[in-house]
mmCIF file of C-alpha atoms and ligand atoms in Angstrom:
data_model
loop_
_atom_site.group_PDB
_atom_site.id
_atom_site.type_symbol
_atom_site.label_atom_id
_atom_site.label_comp_id
_atom_site.label_asym_id
_atom_site.label_seq_id
_atom_site.Cartn_x
_atom_site.Cartn_y
_atom_site.Cartn_z
ATOM 1 C CA UNK A 48 5.410 15.948 -22.546
ATOM 2 C CA UNK A 49 1.719 15.927 -21.755
ATOM 3 C CA UNK A 50 1.621 12.205 -21.005
ATOM 4 C CA UNK A 51 4.585 12.236 -18.637
ATOM 5 C CA UNK A 52 3.065 15.204 -16.803
ATOM 6 C CA UNK A 53 -0.151 13.221 -16.490
ATOM 7 C CA UNK A 54 1.787 10.221 -15.135
ATOM 8 C CA UNK A 55 3.589 12.477 -12.691
ATOM 9 C CA UNK A 56 0.381 13.948 -11.276
ATOM 10 C CA UNK A 57 -1.246 10.536 -11.216
ATOM 11 C CA UNK A 58 1.655 9.178 -9.132
ATOM 12 C CA UNK A 59 1.605 12.218 -6.867
ATOM 13 C CA UNK A 60 -2.082 11.728 -6.248
ATOM 14 C CA UNK A 61 -1.941 8.024 -5.492
ATOM 15 C CA UNK A 62 1.165 7.751 -3.385
ATOM 16 C CA UNK A 63 2.077 8.404 0.183
ATOM 17 C CA UNK A 64 3.704 7.317 3.365
ATOM 18 C CA UNK A 65 1.998 4.549 5.339
ATOM 19 C CA UNK A 66 3.152 2.235 8.080
ATOM 20 C CA UNK A 67 3.365 -1.269 6.740
ATOM 21 C CA UNK A 68 3.999 -4.751 7.998
ATOM 22 C CA UNK A 69 3.747 -8.060 6.227
ATOM 23 C CA UNK A 70 1.989 -10.610 8.435
ATOM 24 C CA UNK A 71 1.785 -13.647 6.157
ATOM 25 C CA UNK A 72 3.637 -15.062 3.180
ATOM 26 C CA UNK A 73 1.860 -17.687 1.114
ATOM 27 C CA UNK A 74 -0.531 -18.264 4.019
ATOM 28 C CA UNK A 75 2.279 -18.722 6.549
ATOM 29 C CA UNK A 76 2.181 -16.311 9.461
ATOM 30 C CA UNK A 77 5.124 -13.921 9.829
ATOM 31 C CA UNK A 78 6.332 -11.911 12.775
ATOM 32 C CA UNK A 79 5.259 -8.282 12.537
ATOM 33 C CA UNK A 80 7.874 -5.748 11.583
ATOM 34 C CA UNK A 81 6.257 -2.336 11.167
ATOM 35 C CA UNK A 82 8.114 0.244 9.111
ATOM 36 C CA UNK A 83 7.229 3.356 7.122
ATOM 37 C CA UNK A 84 6.848 2.710 3.427
ATOM 38 C CA UNK A 85 6.070 4.828 0.392
ATOM 39 C CA UNK A 86 3.054 3.263 -1.198
ATOM 40 C CA UNK A 87 2.354 3.988 -4.848
ATOM 41 C CA UNK A 88 -0.616 2.763 -6.846
ATOM 42 C CA UNK A 89 0.541 1.935 -10.360
ATOM 43 C CA UNK A 90 -2.087 0.371 -12.578
ATOM 44 C CA UNK A 91 -3.293 -2.813 -10.886
ATOM 45 C CA UNK A 92 -0.470 -2.958 -8.349
ATOM 46 C CA UNK A 93 0.517 -1.382 -5.097
ATOM 47 C CA UNK A 94 4.243 -0.772 -5.092
ATOM 48 C CA UNK A 95 6.169 -0.335 -1.861
ATOM 49 C CA UNK A 96 9.376 1.652 -1.577
ATOM 50 C CA UNK A 97 11.653 0.938 1.316
ATOM 51 C CA UNK A 98 13.477 4.122 2.145
ATOM 52 C CA UNK A 99 11.104 7.045 2.438
ATOM 53 C CA UNK A 100 13.930 9.572 2.722
ATOM 54 C CA UNK A 101 15.446 8.646 -0.628
ATOM 55 C CA UNK A 102 12.064 8.316 -2.295
ATOM 56 C CA UNK A 103 10.852 11.893 -2.456
ATOM 57 C CA UNK A 104 8.632 12.706 -5.431
ATOM 58 C CA UNK A 105 11.571 14.228 -7.328
ATOM 59 C CA UNK A 106 13.434 10.911 -7.232
ATOM 60 C CA UNK A 107 10.564 8.893 -8.737
ATOM 61 C CA UNK A 108 12.150 8.487 -12.107
ATOM 62 C CA UNK A 109 12.118 5.153 -13.842
ATOM 63 C CA UNK A 110 15.383 3.401 -13.120
ATOM 64 C CA UNK A 111 16.072 5.622 -10.144
ATOM 65 C CA UNK A 112 13.610 4.084 -7.712
ATOM 66 C CA UNK A 113 13.993 0.758 -5.986
ATOM 67 C CA UNK A 114 10.698 -0.845 -5.108
ATOM 68 C CA UNK A 115 10.898 -3.122 -2.118
ATOM 69 C CA UNK A 116 7.972 -5.192 -3.300
ATOM 70 C CA UNK A 117 4.723 -4.942 -5.154
ATOM 71 C CA UNK A 118 1.285 -6.415 -4.699
ATOM 72 C CA UNK A 119 -1.036 -7.483 -7.502
ATOM 73 C CA UNK A 120 -4.505 -6.298 -6.527
ATOM 74 C CA UNK A 121 -6.388 -8.718 -8.800
ATOM 75 C CA UNK A 122 -8.487 -10.948 -6.562
ATOM 76 C CA UNK A 123 -7.143 -9.289 -3.417
ATOM 77 C CA UNK A 124 -9.285 -8.757 -0.318
ATOM 78 C CA UNK A 125 -9.343 -5.667 1.840
ATOM 79 C CA UNK A 126 -10.663 -5.489 5.424
ATOM 80 C CA UNK A 127 -10.490 -3.037 8.277
ATOM 81 C CA UNK A 128 -8.461 -4.874 10.895
ATOM 82 C CA UNK A 129 -8.204 -2.843 14.067
ATOM 83 C CA UNK A 130 -8.430 -6.083 16.054
ATOM 84 C CA UNK A 131 -5.091 -7.158 14.561
ATOM 85 C CA UNK A 132 -3.084 -4.322 16.050
ATOM 86 C CA UNK A 133 -2.775 -2.003 18.999
ATOM 87 C CA UNK A 134 -2.458 0.815 16.451
ATOM 88 C CA UNK A 135 -5.443 2.744 15.133
ATOM 89 C CA UNK A 136 -6.533 2.968 11.480
ATOM 90 C CA UNK A 137 -5.302 -0.444 10.343
ATOM 91 C CA UNK A 138 -6.475 -2.382 7.339
ATOM 92 C CA UNK A 139 -5.423 -5.762 6.019
ATOM 93 C CA UNK A 140 -4.726 -6.527 2.398
ATOM 94 C CA UNK A 141 -4.655 -10.179 1.372
ATOM 95 C CA UNK A 142 -3.453 -11.241 -2.062
ATOM 96 C CA UNK A 143 -4.642 -14.318 -3.980
ATOM 97 C CA UNK A 144 -1.262 -15.876 -3.240
ATOM 98 C CA UNK A 145 -1.856 -15.657 0.513
ATOM 99 C CA UNK A 146 0.403 -12.722 1.274
ATOM 100 C CA UNK A 147 -1.039 -10.470 3.957
ATOM 101 C CA UNK A 148 -0.101 -6.895 4.756
ATOM 102 C CA UNK A 149 -1.285 -4.461 7.386
ATOM 103 C CA UNK A 150 -1.266 -0.805 6.407
ATOM 104 C CA UNK A 151 -1.732 1.982 8.928
ATOM 105 C CA UNK A 152 -1.738 5.752 9.272
ATOM 106 C CA UNK A 153 -2.295 8.050 12.225
ATOM 107 C CA UNK A 154 -4.305 10.282 9.872
ATOM 108 C CA UNK A 155 -7.924 9.108 9.636
ATOM 109 C CA UNK A 156 -8.711 10.835 6.325
ATOM 110 C CA UNK A 157 -5.580 9.475 4.704
ATOM 111 C CA UNK A 158 -6.210 5.852 5.636
ATOM 112 C CA UNK A 159 -9.854 6.092 4.527
ATOM 113 C CA UNK A 160 -8.721 7.504 1.197
ATOM 114 C CA UNK A 161 -6.239 4.652 0.702
ATOM 115 C CA UNK A 162 -8.851 2.091 1.673
ATOM 116 C CA UNK A 163 -11.338 3.332 -0.905
ATOM 117 C CA UNK A 164 -8.707 3.821 -3.609
ATOM 118 C CA UNK A 165 -7.510 0.228 -3.211
ATOM 119 C CA UNK A 166 -11.054 -1.149 -2.921
ATOM 120 C CA UNK A 167 -12.021 0.656 -6.152
ATOM 121 C CA UNK A 168 -9.149 -1.014 -8.022
ATOM 122 C CA UNK A 169 -10.078 -4.430 -6.583
ATOM 123 C CA UNK A 170 -13.750 -3.909 -7.575
ATOM 124 C CA UNK A 171 -12.790 -2.827 -11.101
ATOM 125 C CA UNK A 172 -10.575 -5.914 -11.518
ATOM 126 C CA UNK A 173 -13.362 -8.151 -10.141
ATOM 127 C CA UNK A 174 -15.704 -6.876 -12.864
ATOM 128 C CA UNK A 175 -13.241 -7.589 -15.695
HETATM 129 C C1 I3P B 173 5.551 -6.744 18.347
HETATM 130 C C2 I3P B 173 5.595 -5.241 18.114
HETATM 131 C C3 I3P B 173 4.460 -4.827 17.194
HETATM 132 C C4 I3P B 173 3.120 -5.296 17.757
HETATM 133 C C5 I3P B 173 3.116 -6.787 18.010
HETATM 134 C C6 I3P B 173 4.232 -7.204 18.914
HETATM 135 O O1 I3P B 173 6.590 -7.090 19.230
HETATM 136 O O2 I3P B 173 5.457 -4.555 19.312
HETATM 137 O O3 I3P B 173 4.463 -3.426 17.041
HETATM 138 O O4 I3P B 173 2.131 -5.027 16.809
HETATM 139 O O5 I3P B 173 1.876 -7.111 18.594
HETATM 140 O O6 I3P B 173 4.254 -8.612 19.043
HETATM 141 P P1 I3P B 173 8.082 -7.426 18.727
HETATM 142 O O7 I3P B 173 8.708 -6.131 18.298
HETATM 143 O O8 I3P B 173 8.726 -8.030 19.912
HETATM 144 O O9 I3P B 173 7.962 -8.385 17.570
HETATM 145 P P2 I3P B 173 1.139 -3.789 16.835
HETATM 146 O O10 I3P B 173 1.979 -2.548 16.879
HETATM 147 O O11 I3P B 173 0.409 -3.890 15.505
HETATM 148 O O12 I3P B 173 0.206 -3.931 18.000
HETATM 149 P P3 I3P B 173 1.026 -8.451 18.320
HETATM 150 O O13 I3P B 173 1.957 -9.600 18.558
HETATM 151 O O14 I3P B 173 -0.089 -8.340 19.272
HETATM 152 O O15 I3P B 173 0.575 -8.410 16.893
#
């Protein structure tokens, strides 16, 4: 149908592989554990999928995908955070609940695109 095609292209456009590590849970610092993660923007949430190999676009069917976790972007804060890592192109996402994630890509254009996509959602939610 038209609407599922639209959803499909929307997901294709706002999803991709990033390196991810959680660095705090409820304000408590965690040990870094970087791993590749499929990141998908769905509505007001970022959804992370654990196994990139089993999460190709063709397997993104409801009920067939297993999100590892998701992040509510309402009230979240986004900052470039190259001082928090030896890697390049790192930003930090902090949720209202005090969960903190670092997201990273070797590809400059890709990380900038994710940064502005996420910031746009946060700004829209702030205005609501
Ligand atoms: C960490 C690992 C991370 C590194 C982190 C190290 O060691 O090498 O990749 O973060 O640096 O502590 P371990 O595997 O023993 O936990 P970056 O790659 O982001 O630099 P950090 O402690 O300076 O954050």
